[in-house]
Amino acid sequence: MELKEAIETRRSIRKYKNEEVSNELILEILKEATHAPSGHNIQPWRFKLLEKDEKNLIADKLSNKFINDKLHSAHNTADIIRNCSKLVMVFNEEAGNDFARDINILSIGGIIDEILLLATEKGLGTLWIANTNNIKDEIKDTLNVDLEPISCIAFGYKDQDPNKRPRRDFEDIIIK
Ligand SMILES: Cc1cc2nc3c(=O)[nH]c(=O)nc-3n(C[C@H](O)[C@H](O)[C@H](O)COP(=O)(O)O)c2cc1C
């Protein structure tokens, strides 16, 4: 698959088959993605691969946080975390000041997109999840990792074929 095809065919997948994605395949993708650029070449990203029990603990913490707000999209995200095969939690290395933090976050956004495209190329479905940023402290405690959780990525074999979500007209995003 060419890069262009991966970019055009990638979709956010929210329904996965009950089929395991191997840890080896996910680790291979993460390793390939580390060719991504990063500000000052700091490479601030850290990854923790979560399997069934641990990922479901994260899903439960997310649902519990919004127990009084049943309509919050976090509940859908929590169900997706339960349904996916594996979850990769992405952490940000400690930054010294706001500028350094900005650079780290930009760099992490970049590598996450590369991960999604590499996964698409390998036939996997993914979902970039930031709803978990509502429970940063709970994630740190649950996983015993003293770094800032920035996003997580759900992986699985897709059990849906979503239509492409609309994009803004190109003319509207080019400032003249
Ligand atoms: C930074 C970021 C955070 C996201 N967080 C969530 C999330 O928490 N839950 C979810 O269901 N989708 C999440 N998404 C997926 C977006 O909803 C999705 O990318 C967008 O609707 C476009 O659809 P597409 O990815 O299929 O092109 C997130 C996407 C990005 C880039």
Short mmCIF file of N, CA and C and ligand atoms in Angstrom, two decimals:
data_model
loop_
_atom_site.label_atom_id
_atom_site.label_comp_id
_atom_site.label_asym_id
_atom_site.label_seq_id
_atom_site.Cartn_x
_atom_site.Cartn_y
_atom_site.Cartn_z
N MET A 1 0.85 -1.20 0.00
CA MET A 1 0.00 0.00 0.00
C MET A 1 0.88 1.25 0.00
N GLU A 2 0.55 2.16 -0.90
CA GLU A 2 1.33 3.41 -0.92
C GLU A 2 0.89 4.33 0.20
N LEU A 3 1.77 5.24 0.56
CA LEU A 3 1.45 6.19 1.64
C LEU A 3 0.15 6.94 1.36
N LYS A 4 0.00 7.39 0.09
CA LYS A 4 -1.19 8.14 -0.30
C LYS A 4 -2.46 7.32 -0.02
N GLU A 5 -2.39 6.03 -0.33
CA GLU A 5 -3.56 5.18 -0.12
C GLU A 5 -3.85 5.02 1.38
N ALA A 6 -2.78 4.87 2.16
CA ALA A 6 -2.98 4.75 3.62
C ALA A 6 -3.61 6.03 4.16
N ILE A 7 -3.14 7.18 3.68
CA ILE A 7 -3.70 8.46 4.15
C ILE A 7 -5.17 8.55 3.78
N GLU A 8 -5.50 8.12 2.56
CA GLU A 8 -6.88 8.29 2.08
C GLU A 8 -7.85 7.26 2.64
N THR A 9 -7.34 6.08 2.96
CA THR A 9 -8.27 5.02 3.39
C THR A 9 -8.35 4.85 4.90
N ARG A 10 -7.42 5.45 5.65
CA ARG A 10 -7.50 5.33 7.11
C ARG A 10 -8.81 5.90 7.62
N ARG A 11 -9.41 5.21 8.54
CA ARG A 11 -10.63 5.70 9.19
C ARG A 11 -10.49 5.48 10.69
N SER A 12 -11.21 6.24 11.47
CA SER A 12 -11.32 5.93 12.89
C SER A 12 -12.22 4.72 13.01
N ILE A 13 -11.70 3.67 13.61
CA ILE A 13 -12.47 2.42 13.74
C ILE A 13 -12.95 2.28 15.18
N ARG A 14 -14.25 2.07 15.31
CA ARG A 14 -14.85 2.00 16.65
C ARG A 14 -15.52 0.66 16.93
N LYS A 15 -15.33 -0.30 16.00
CA LYS A 15 -15.88 -1.64 16.20
C LYS A 15 -14.86 -2.65 15.68
N TYR A 16 -14.43 -3.54 16.57
CA TYR A 16 -13.36 -4.47 16.21
C TYR A 16 -13.82 -5.92 16.32
N LYS A 17 -13.18 -6.77 15.49
CA LYS A 17 -13.46 -8.21 15.58
C LYS A 17 -12.86 -8.78 16.86
N ASN A 18 -13.40 -9.88 17.29
CA ASN A 18 -12.87 -10.54 18.48
C ASN A 18 -11.65 -11.39 18.08
N GLU A 19 -10.63 -10.71 17.63
CA GLU A 19 -9.44 -11.39 17.09
C GLU A 19 -8.23 -10.60 17.61
N GLU A 20 -7.29 -11.33 18.18
CA GLU A 20 -6.18 -10.64 18.84
C GLU A 20 -5.15 -10.09 17.85
N VAL A 21 -4.70 -8.87 18.12
CA VAL A 21 -3.55 -8.32 17.38
C VAL A 21 -2.32 -8.65 18.22
N SER A 22 -1.29 -9.20 17.58
CA SER A 22 -0.12 -9.64 18.38
C SER A 22 0.65 -8.43 18.91
N ASN A 23 1.24 -8.62 20.09
CA ASN A 23 2.09 -7.57 20.66
C ASN A 23 3.25 -7.27 19.71
N GLU A 24 3.76 -8.32 19.07
CA GLU A 24 4.92 -8.14 18.17
C GLU A 24 4.58 -7.16 17.06
N LEU A 25 3.38 -7.30 16.49
CA LEU A 25 3.00 -6.42 15.38
C LEU A 25 2.89 -4.97 15.86
N ILE A 26 2.31 -4.79 17.02
CA ILE A 26 2.17 -3.41 17.53
C ILE A 26 3.55 -2.83 17.86
N LEU A 27 4.41 -3.63 18.46
CA LEU A 27 5.76 -3.13 18.80
C LEU A 27 6.54 -2.80 17.53
N GLU A 28 6.34 -3.60 16.49
CA GLU A 28 7.01 -3.33 15.20
C GLU A 28 6.55 -1.96 14.65
N ILE A 29 5.25 -1.71 14.74
CA ILE A 29 4.71 -0.43 14.26
C ILE A 29 5.29 0.73 15.07
N LEU A 30 5.32 0.56 16.39
CA LEU A 30 5.83 1.65 17.24
C LEU A 30 7.30 1.92 16.90
N LYS A 31 8.05 0.84 16.67
CA LYS A 31 9.48 1.01 16.36
C LYS A 31 9.66 1.74 15.03
N GLU A 32 8.88 1.35 14.02
CA GLU A 32 9.00 2.02 12.72
C GLU A 32 8.62 3.49 12.83
N ALA A 33 7.65 3.77 13.68
CA ALA A 33 7.16 5.15 13.80
C ALA A 33 8.20 6.07 14.46
N THR A 34 9.17 5.49 15.13
CA THR A 34 10.15 6.34 15.82
C THR A 34 11.08 7.06 14.84
N HIS A 35 10.88 6.84 13.53
CA HIS A 35 11.59 7.68 12.54
C HIS A 35 10.96 9.07 12.47
N ALA A 36 9.86 9.26 13.18
CA ALA A 36 9.14 10.55 13.15
C ALA A 36 10.05 11.69 13.64
N PRO A 37 9.81 12.89 13.11
CA PRO A 37 10.58 14.04 13.60
C PRO A 37 10.09 14.45 14.99
N SER A 38 10.97 15.14 15.73
CA SER A 38 10.52 15.71 17.01
C SER A 38 11.32 16.98 17.29
N GLY A 39 10.68 17.93 17.95
CA GLY A 39 11.35 19.20 18.25
C GLY A 39 12.63 18.95 19.04
N HIS A 40 13.72 19.56 18.58
CA HIS A 40 15.05 19.38 19.19
C HIS A 40 15.48 17.91 19.23
N ASN A 41 14.80 17.10 18.45
CA ASN A 41 15.03 15.64 18.44
C ASN A 41 14.93 15.03 19.85
N ILE A 42 14.03 15.61 20.64
CA ILE A 42 13.89 15.15 22.04
C ILE A 42 13.24 13.78 22.13
N GLN A 43 12.38 13.46 21.15
CA GLN A 43 11.66 12.18 21.17
C GLN A 43 10.96 11.97 22.52
N PRO A 44 10.00 12.88 22.82
CA PRO A 44 9.42 12.91 24.16
C PRO A 44 8.42 11.79 24.43
N TRP A 45 8.10 11.01 23.40
CA TRP A 45 7.05 9.99 23.52
C TRP A 45 7.52 8.79 24.32
N ARG A 46 6.58 8.26 25.10
CA ARG A 46 6.78 6.98 25.79
C ARG A 46 5.50 6.18 25.59
N PHE A 47 5.63 4.88 25.42
CA PHE A 47 4.46 4.05 25.11
C PHE A 47 4.31 2.92 26.12
N LYS A 48 3.07 2.64 26.49
CA LYS A 48 2.81 1.43 27.29
C LYS A 48 1.72 0.63 26.60
N LEU A 49 2.08 -0.60 26.28
CA LEU A 49 1.13 -1.50 25.59
C LEU A 49 0.25 -2.19 26.63
N LEU A 50 -1.05 -2.01 26.49
CA LEU A 50 -1.98 -2.56 27.49
C LEU A 50 -2.82 -3.67 26.88
N GLU A 51 -2.88 -4.77 27.61
CA GLU A 51 -3.73 -5.88 27.16
C GLU A 51 -5.03 -5.86 27.96
N LYS A 52 -5.78 -6.93 27.79
CA LYS A 52 -7.16 -6.98 28.27
C LYS A 52 -7.43 -6.32 29.63
N ASP A 53 -6.83 -6.89 30.71
CA ASP A 53 -7.22 -6.42 32.05
C ASP A 53 -6.86 -4.96 32.26
N GLU A 54 -5.65 -4.59 31.86
CA GLU A 54 -5.21 -3.22 32.10
C GLU A 54 -6.01 -2.22 31.27
N LYS A 55 -6.27 -2.57 30.02
CA LYS A 55 -7.03 -1.61 29.18
C LYS A 55 -8.46 -1.49 29.70
N ASN A 56 -9.01 -2.58 30.20
CA ASN A 56 -10.38 -2.51 30.71
C ASN A 56 -10.44 -1.70 32.01
N LEU A 57 -9.35 -1.72 32.77
CA LEU A 57 -9.30 -0.88 33.98
C LEU A 57 -9.39 0.59 33.59
N ILE A 58 -8.70 0.94 32.50
CA ILE A 58 -8.73 2.33 32.01
C ILE A 58 -10.15 2.68 31.55
N ALA A 59 -10.79 1.73 30.84
CA ALA A 59 -12.16 1.96 30.38
C ALA A 59 -13.08 2.19 31.59
N ASP A 60 -12.92 1.40 32.64
CA ASP A 60 -13.78 1.54 33.83
C ASP A 60 -13.57 2.90 34.50
N LYS A 61 -12.30 3.31 34.60
CA LYS A 61 -12.02 4.62 35.22
C LYS A 61 -12.70 5.73 34.42
N LEU A 62 -12.67 5.58 33.08
CA LEU A 62 -13.26 6.61 32.22
C LEU A 62 -14.78 6.64 32.40
N SER A 63 -15.42 5.48 32.43
CA SER A 63 -16.88 5.45 32.63
C SER A 63 -17.24 6.01 34.01
N ASN A 64 -16.45 5.63 35.02
CA ASN A 64 -16.76 6.07 36.40
C ASN A 64 -16.67 7.58 36.54
N LYS A 65 -15.73 8.18 35.81
CA LYS A 65 -15.54 9.63 35.90
C LYS A 65 -16.82 10.37 35.47
N PHE A 66 -17.54 9.76 34.53
CA PHE A 66 -18.74 10.43 33.99
C PHE A 66 -20.01 9.69 34.36
N ILE A 67 -19.97 9.09 35.57
CA ILE A 67 -21.09 8.25 36.01
C ILE A 67 -22.40 9.05 36.08
N ASN A 68 -22.28 10.36 36.37
CA ASN A 68 -23.48 11.20 36.46
C ASN A 68 -23.82 11.90 35.14
N ASP A 69 -23.07 11.62 34.12
CA ASP A 69 -23.31 12.24 32.82
C ASP A 69 -23.32 11.13 31.76
N LYS A 70 -24.42 10.42 31.72
CA LYS A 70 -24.49 9.20 30.89
C LYS A 70 -24.35 9.50 29.40
N LEU A 71 -24.56 10.77 29.01
CA LEU A 71 -24.49 11.11 27.59
C LEU A 71 -23.08 11.49 27.15
N HIS A 72 -22.17 11.59 28.09
CA HIS A 72 -20.82 12.04 27.73
C HIS A 72 -20.17 11.04 26.77
N SER A 73 -19.46 11.58 25.75
CA SER A 73 -18.85 10.71 24.74
C SER A 73 -17.80 9.79 25.35
N ALA A 74 -17.38 10.09 26.57
CA ALA A 74 -16.39 9.22 27.23
C ALA A 74 -16.93 7.80 27.39
N HIS A 75 -18.26 7.65 27.54
CA HIS A 75 -18.82 6.30 27.68
C HIS A 75 -18.63 5.49 26.39
N ASN A 76 -18.85 6.16 25.24
CA ASN A 76 -18.62 5.47 23.96
C ASN A 76 -17.16 5.08 23.83
N THR A 77 -16.30 6.03 24.20
CA THR A 77 -14.86 5.74 24.10
C THR A 77 -14.48 4.58 25.01
N ALA A 78 -15.07 4.56 26.21
CA ALA A 78 -14.76 3.47 27.15
C ALA A 78 -15.18 2.12 26.56
N ASP A 79 -16.34 2.09 25.90
CA ASP A 79 -16.78 0.83 25.27
C ASP A 79 -15.83 0.40 24.15
N ILE A 80 -15.32 1.38 23.41
CA ILE A 80 -14.37 1.06 22.33
C ILE A 80 -13.09 0.48 22.92
N ILE A 81 -12.66 1.05 24.04
CA ILE A 81 -11.44 0.54 24.69
C ILE A 81 -11.66 -0.92 25.13
N ARG A 82 -12.88 -1.20 25.63
CA ARG A 82 -13.17 -2.59 26.04
C ARG A 82 -13.19 -3.52 24.82
N ASN A 83 -13.69 -3.01 23.70
CA ASN A 83 -13.91 -3.83 22.50
C ASN A 83 -12.63 -4.05 21.67
N CYS A 84 -11.65 -3.15 21.78
CA CYS A 84 -10.46 -3.28 20.92
C CYS A 84 -9.58 -4.43 21.42
N SER A 85 -8.61 -4.79 20.59
CA SER A 85 -7.73 -5.89 21.00
C SER A 85 -6.64 -5.42 21.95
N LYS A 86 -5.97 -4.34 21.59
CA LYS A 86 -4.88 -3.81 22.42
C LYS A 86 -4.97 -2.29 22.45
N LEU A 87 -4.45 -1.73 23.53
CA LEU A 87 -4.45 -0.26 23.65
C LEU A 87 -3.02 0.19 23.93
N VAL A 88 -2.59 1.23 23.23
CA VAL A 88 -1.26 1.79 23.54
C VAL A 88 -1.47 3.15 24.19
N MET A 89 -1.01 3.28 25.42
CA MET A 89 -1.09 4.58 26.10
C MET A 89 0.16 5.36 25.74
N VAL A 90 -0.04 6.63 25.35
CA VAL A 90 1.09 7.46 24.93
C VAL A 90 1.32 8.52 26.00
N PHE A 91 2.55 8.56 26.50
CA PHE A 91 2.91 9.51 27.55
C PHE A 91 3.89 10.55 27.03
N ASN A 92 3.85 11.69 27.69
CA ASN A 92 4.77 12.78 27.38
C ASN A 92 5.83 12.87 28.48
N GLU A 93 7.07 12.90 28.04
CA GLU A 93 8.17 13.09 28.99
C GLU A 93 8.03 14.47 29.63
N GLU A 94 8.43 14.58 30.85
CA GLU A 94 8.38 15.86 31.58
C GLU A 94 9.06 16.98 30.77
N ALA A 95 8.38 18.17 30.69
CA ALA A 95 9.00 19.29 29.96
C ALA A 95 9.27 20.42 30.96
N GLY A 96 10.34 21.17 30.71
CA GLY A 96 10.79 22.19 31.66
C GLY A 96 9.90 23.43 31.71
N ASN A 97 9.27 23.81 30.60
CA ASN A 97 8.44 25.02 30.59
C ASN A 97 7.35 24.87 29.52
N ASP A 98 6.48 25.91 29.39
CA ASP A 98 5.34 25.79 28.48
C ASP A 98 5.76 25.60 27.03
N PHE A 99 6.83 26.33 26.63
CA PHE A 99 7.29 26.19 25.25
C PHE A 99 7.76 24.76 24.98
N ALA A 100 8.52 24.23 25.91
CA ALA A 100 9.04 22.86 25.74
C ALA A 100 7.88 21.87 25.70
N ARG A 101 6.85 22.14 26.52
CA ARG A 101 5.68 21.24 26.52
C ARG A 101 4.96 21.30 25.17
N ASP A 102 4.79 22.53 24.64
CA ASP A 102 4.16 22.67 23.31
C ASP A 102 4.90 21.82 22.27
N ILE A 103 6.21 21.95 22.29
CA ILE A 103 7.02 21.22 21.30
C ILE A 103 6.84 19.71 21.47
N ASN A 104 6.80 19.29 22.74
CA ASN A 104 6.61 17.85 22.98
C ASN A 104 5.26 17.37 22.45
N ILE A 105 4.21 18.17 22.73
CA ILE A 105 2.86 17.75 22.32
C ILE A 105 2.77 17.68 20.79
N LEU A 106 3.36 18.69 20.13
CA LEU A 106 3.36 18.66 18.65
C LEU A 106 4.07 17.41 18.14
N SER A 107 5.21 17.12 18.75
CA SER A 107 6.00 15.96 18.31
C SER A 107 5.20 14.67 18.51
N ILE A 108 4.50 14.59 19.63
CA ILE A 108 3.75 13.37 19.92
C ILE A 108 2.57 13.23 18.95
N GLY A 109 1.93 14.35 18.62
CA GLY A 109 0.85 14.30 17.62
C GLY A 109 1.37 13.74 16.30
N GLY A 110 2.58 14.17 15.94
CA GLY A 110 3.18 13.70 14.69
C GLY A 110 3.41 12.20 14.70
N ILE A 111 3.98 11.70 15.77
CA ILE A 111 4.28 10.25 15.77
C ILE A 111 2.99 9.44 15.83
N ILE A 112 1.97 9.97 16.50
CA ILE A 112 0.72 9.20 16.57
C ILE A 112 0.15 9.03 15.16
N ASP A 113 0.19 10.09 14.36
CA ASP A 113 -0.35 9.96 13.01
C ASP A 113 0.46 8.93 12.21
N GLU A 114 1.76 8.92 12.41
CA GLU A 114 2.57 7.92 11.68
C GLU A 114 2.20 6.50 12.12
N ILE A 115 1.91 6.36 13.42
CA ILE A 115 1.50 5.04 13.93
C ILE A 115 0.18 4.61 13.24
N LEU A 116 -0.76 5.55 13.15
CA LEU A 116 -2.06 5.21 12.53
C LEU A 116 -1.87 4.78 11.07
N LEU A 117 -1.00 5.48 10.36
CA LEU A 117 -0.80 5.16 8.94
C LEU A 117 -0.08 3.83 8.78
N LEU A 118 0.93 3.59 9.61
CA LEU A 118 1.63 2.29 9.54
C LEU A 118 0.67 1.14 9.85
N ALA A 119 -0.20 1.36 10.83
CA ALA A 119 -1.18 0.33 11.20
C ALA A 119 -2.14 0.08 10.04
N THR A 120 -2.57 1.17 9.37
CA THR A 120 -3.46 1.04 8.22
C THR A 120 -2.80 0.19 7.14
N GLU A 121 -1.53 0.48 6.91
CA GLU A 121 -0.77 -0.25 5.89
C GLU A 121 -0.69 -1.74 6.22
N LYS A 122 -0.70 -2.06 7.52
CA LYS A 122 -0.60 -3.47 7.93
C LYS A 122 -1.96 -4.11 8.12
N GLY A 123 -3.02 -3.40 7.70
CA GLY A 123 -4.35 -4.01 7.74
C GLY A 123 -5.06 -3.90 9.08
N LEU A 124 -4.53 -3.05 9.96
CA LEU A 124 -5.16 -2.91 11.28
C LEU A 124 -6.08 -1.70 11.32
N GLY A 125 -7.09 -1.78 12.15
CA GLY A 125 -7.93 -0.63 12.44
C GLY A 125 -7.42 0.03 13.70
N THR A 126 -7.58 1.35 13.76
CA THR A 126 -7.12 2.09 14.94
C THR A 126 -8.10 3.18 15.30
N LEU A 127 -8.00 3.66 16.52
CA LEU A 127 -8.69 4.88 16.92
C LEU A 127 -7.76 5.70 17.80
N TRP A 128 -7.58 6.94 17.41
CA TRP A 128 -6.83 7.90 18.24
C TRP A 128 -7.79 8.40 19.30
N ILE A 129 -7.43 8.25 20.55
CA ILE A 129 -8.32 8.59 21.67
C ILE A 129 -7.67 9.62 22.57
N ALA A 130 -8.40 10.74 22.77
CA ALA A 130 -7.92 11.72 23.75
C ALA A 130 -8.94 11.94 24.87
N ASN A 131 -10.08 11.27 24.77
CA ASN A 131 -11.06 11.37 25.86
C ASN A 131 -10.45 10.93 27.19
N THR A 132 -9.45 10.07 27.12
CA THR A 132 -8.78 9.61 28.34
C THR A 132 -7.99 10.74 29.02
N ASN A 133 -7.84 11.88 28.34
CA ASN A 133 -7.15 13.00 29.00
C ASN A 133 -7.99 13.60 30.11
N ASN A 134 -9.25 13.16 30.22
CA ASN A 134 -10.09 13.55 31.36
C ASN A 134 -9.70 12.80 32.64
N ILE A 135 -8.88 11.76 32.50
CA ILE A 135 -8.55 10.94 33.68
C ILE A 135 -7.04 10.74 33.79
N LYS A 136 -6.30 11.81 33.57
CA LYS A 136 -4.83 11.69 33.57
C LYS A 136 -4.29 11.13 34.89
N ASP A 137 -4.80 11.67 36.03
CA ASP A 137 -4.27 11.22 37.33
C ASP A 137 -4.61 9.74 37.56
N GLU A 138 -5.84 9.38 37.19
CA GLU A 138 -6.27 7.98 37.38
C GLU A 138 -5.39 7.04 36.55
N ILE A 139 -5.02 7.47 35.33
CA ILE A 139 -4.18 6.62 34.48
C ILE A 139 -2.79 6.46 35.10
N LYS A 140 -2.24 7.58 35.58
CA LYS A 140 -0.90 7.52 36.19
C LYS A 140 -0.89 6.55 37.37
N ASP A 141 -1.96 6.66 38.20
CA ASP A 141 -2.05 5.79 39.39
C ASP A 141 -2.24 4.33 38.99
N THR A 142 -3.19 4.12 38.07
CA THR A 142 -3.54 2.74 37.70
C THR A 142 -2.35 2.02 37.07
N LEU A 143 -1.63 2.74 36.21
CA LEU A 143 -0.53 2.09 35.49
C LEU A 143 0.81 2.28 36.19
N ASN A 144 0.77 3.08 37.27
CA ASN A 144 1.99 3.34 38.03
C ASN A 144 3.10 3.91 37.13
N VAL A 145 2.70 4.91 36.34
CA VAL A 145 3.66 5.59 35.46
C VAL A 145 3.61 7.07 35.78
N ASP A 146 4.75 7.64 36.16
CA ASP A 146 4.77 9.04 36.56
C ASP A 146 5.11 9.96 35.38
N LEU A 147 4.32 9.85 34.32
CA LEU A 147 4.48 10.70 33.14
C LEU A 147 3.09 11.14 32.72
N GLU A 148 3.01 12.22 31.92
CA GLU A 148 1.70 12.75 31.54
C GLU A 148 1.08 11.93 30.39
N PRO A 149 -0.09 11.33 30.62
CA PRO A 149 -0.75 10.64 29.51
C PRO A 149 -1.34 11.68 28.55
N ILE A 150 -1.07 11.51 27.27
CA ILE A 150 -1.43 12.52 26.27
C ILE A 150 -2.53 12.03 25.33
N SER A 151 -2.57 10.75 25.11
CA SER A 151 -3.53 10.13 24.19
C SER A 151 -3.38 8.63 24.36
N CYS A 152 -4.30 7.90 23.78
CA CYS A 152 -4.04 6.48 23.61
C CYS A 152 -4.55 6.06 22.24
N ILE A 153 -4.11 4.89 21.82
CA ILE A 153 -4.49 4.40 20.49
C ILE A 153 -5.05 2.99 20.65
N ALA A 154 -6.28 2.81 20.16
CA ALA A 154 -6.89 1.48 20.15
C ALA A 154 -6.47 0.77 18.86
N PHE A 155 -6.17 -0.53 18.99
CA PHE A 155 -5.80 -1.36 17.84
C PHE A 155 -6.70 -2.58 17.76
N GLY A 156 -7.03 -2.98 16.56
CA GLY A 156 -7.78 -4.22 16.38
C GLY A 156 -8.02 -4.47 14.91
N TYR A 157 -8.58 -5.66 14.63
CA TYR A 157 -8.99 -5.94 13.25
C TYR A 157 -10.39 -5.38 13.09
N LYS A 158 -10.59 -4.56 12.06
CA LYS A 158 -11.84 -3.79 12.00
C LYS A 158 -13.05 -4.65 11.67
N ASP A 159 -14.15 -4.30 12.29
CA ASP A 159 -15.41 -5.00 12.06
C ASP A 159 -16.45 -3.99 11.56
N GLN A 160 -15.98 -2.99 10.87
CA GLN A 160 -16.86 -2.00 10.25
C GLN A 160 -16.08 -1.32 9.14
N ASP A 161 -16.79 -0.68 8.25
CA ASP A 161 -16.17 0.01 7.12
C ASP A 161 -16.78 1.41 7.02
N PRO A 162 -16.39 2.29 7.93
CA PRO A 162 -17.08 3.59 7.98
C PRO A 162 -16.85 4.42 6.73
N ASN A 163 -17.88 5.18 6.36
CA ASN A 163 -17.71 6.15 5.28
C ASN A 163 -16.73 7.22 5.73
N LYS A 164 -16.15 7.87 4.75
CA LYS A 164 -15.24 8.96 5.09
C LYS A 164 -16.02 10.10 5.73
N ARG A 165 -15.52 10.60 6.84
CA ARG A 165 -16.18 11.75 7.46
C ARG A 165 -15.89 13.00 6.64
N PRO A 166 -16.84 13.93 6.60
CA PRO A 166 -16.65 15.10 5.73
C PRO A 166 -15.43 15.93 6.12
N ARG A 167 -14.84 16.53 5.12
CA ARG A 167 -13.73 17.46 5.35
C ARG A 167 -14.16 18.84 4.88
N ARG A 168 -13.61 19.86 5.51
CA ARG A 168 -13.90 21.23 5.07
C ARG A 168 -13.44 21.42 3.64
N ASP A 169 -14.11 22.32 2.92
CA ASP A 169 -13.65 22.64 1.57
C ASP A 169 -12.23 23.17 1.65
N PHE A 170 -11.43 22.70 0.71
CA PHE A 170 -10.02 23.09 0.73
C PHE A 170 -9.85 24.61 0.69
N GLU A 171 -10.71 25.27 -0.11
CA GLU A 171 -10.62 26.73 -0.23
C GLU A 171 -10.81 27.40 1.14
N ASP A 172 -11.62 26.77 1.99
CA ASP A 172 -11.92 27.38 3.29
C ASP A 172 -10.77 27.30 4.28
N ILE A 173 -9.81 26.42 4.01
CA ILE A 173 -8.73 26.29 4.99
C ILE A 173 -7.46 26.97 4.53
N ILE A 174 -7.49 27.49 3.29
CA ILE A 174 -6.34 28.24 2.79
C ILE A 174 -6.59 29.72 3.04
N ILE A 175 -5.77 30.33 3.83
CA ILE A 175 -5.93 31.75 4.13
C ILE A 175 -5.26 32.57 3.03
N LYS A 176 -6.05 33.48 2.46
CA LYS A 176 -5.49 34.26 1.34
C LYS A 176 -5.03 35.61 1.83
C1 LIG B 1 -6.51 14.37 18.92
C2 LIG B 1 -7.66 13.43 18.61
C3 LIG B 1 -8.42 12.93 19.64
C4 LIG B 1 -9.47 12.05 19.40
N1 LIG B 1 -10.16 11.51 20.46
C5 LIG B 1 -11.18 10.66 20.22
C6 LIG B 1 -11.86 10.03 21.31
O1 LIG B 1 -11.54 10.23 22.49
N2 LIG B 1 -12.90 9.19 21.03
C7 LIG B 1 -13.27 8.92 19.74
O2 LIG B 1 -14.22 8.15 19.54
N3 LIG B 1 -12.62 9.48 18.68
C8 LIG B 1 -11.58 10.32 18.89
N4 LIG B 1 -10.88 10.86 17.83
C9 LIG B 1 -11.24 10.50 16.43
C10 LIG B 1 -11.92 11.64 15.66
O3 LIG B 1 -13.26 11.74 16.08
C11 LIG B 1 -11.80 11.36 14.14
O4 LIG B 1 -10.45 11.38 13.76
C12 LIG B 1 -12.56 12.38 13.28
O5 LIG B 1 -13.94 12.34 13.54
C13 LIG B 1 -12.34 12.14 11.77
O6 LIG B 1 -12.71 10.82 11.40
P1 LIG B 1 -11.64 9.84 10.71
O7 LIG B 1 -10.53 9.62 11.71
O8 LIG B 1 -12.38 8.56 10.41
O9 LIG B 1 -11.12 10.50 9.48
C14 LIG B 1 -9.81 11.71 18.06
C15 LIG B 1 -9.02 12.21 17.01
C16 LIG B 1 -7.95 13.04 17.28
C17 LIG B 1 -7.07 13.51 16.14
#
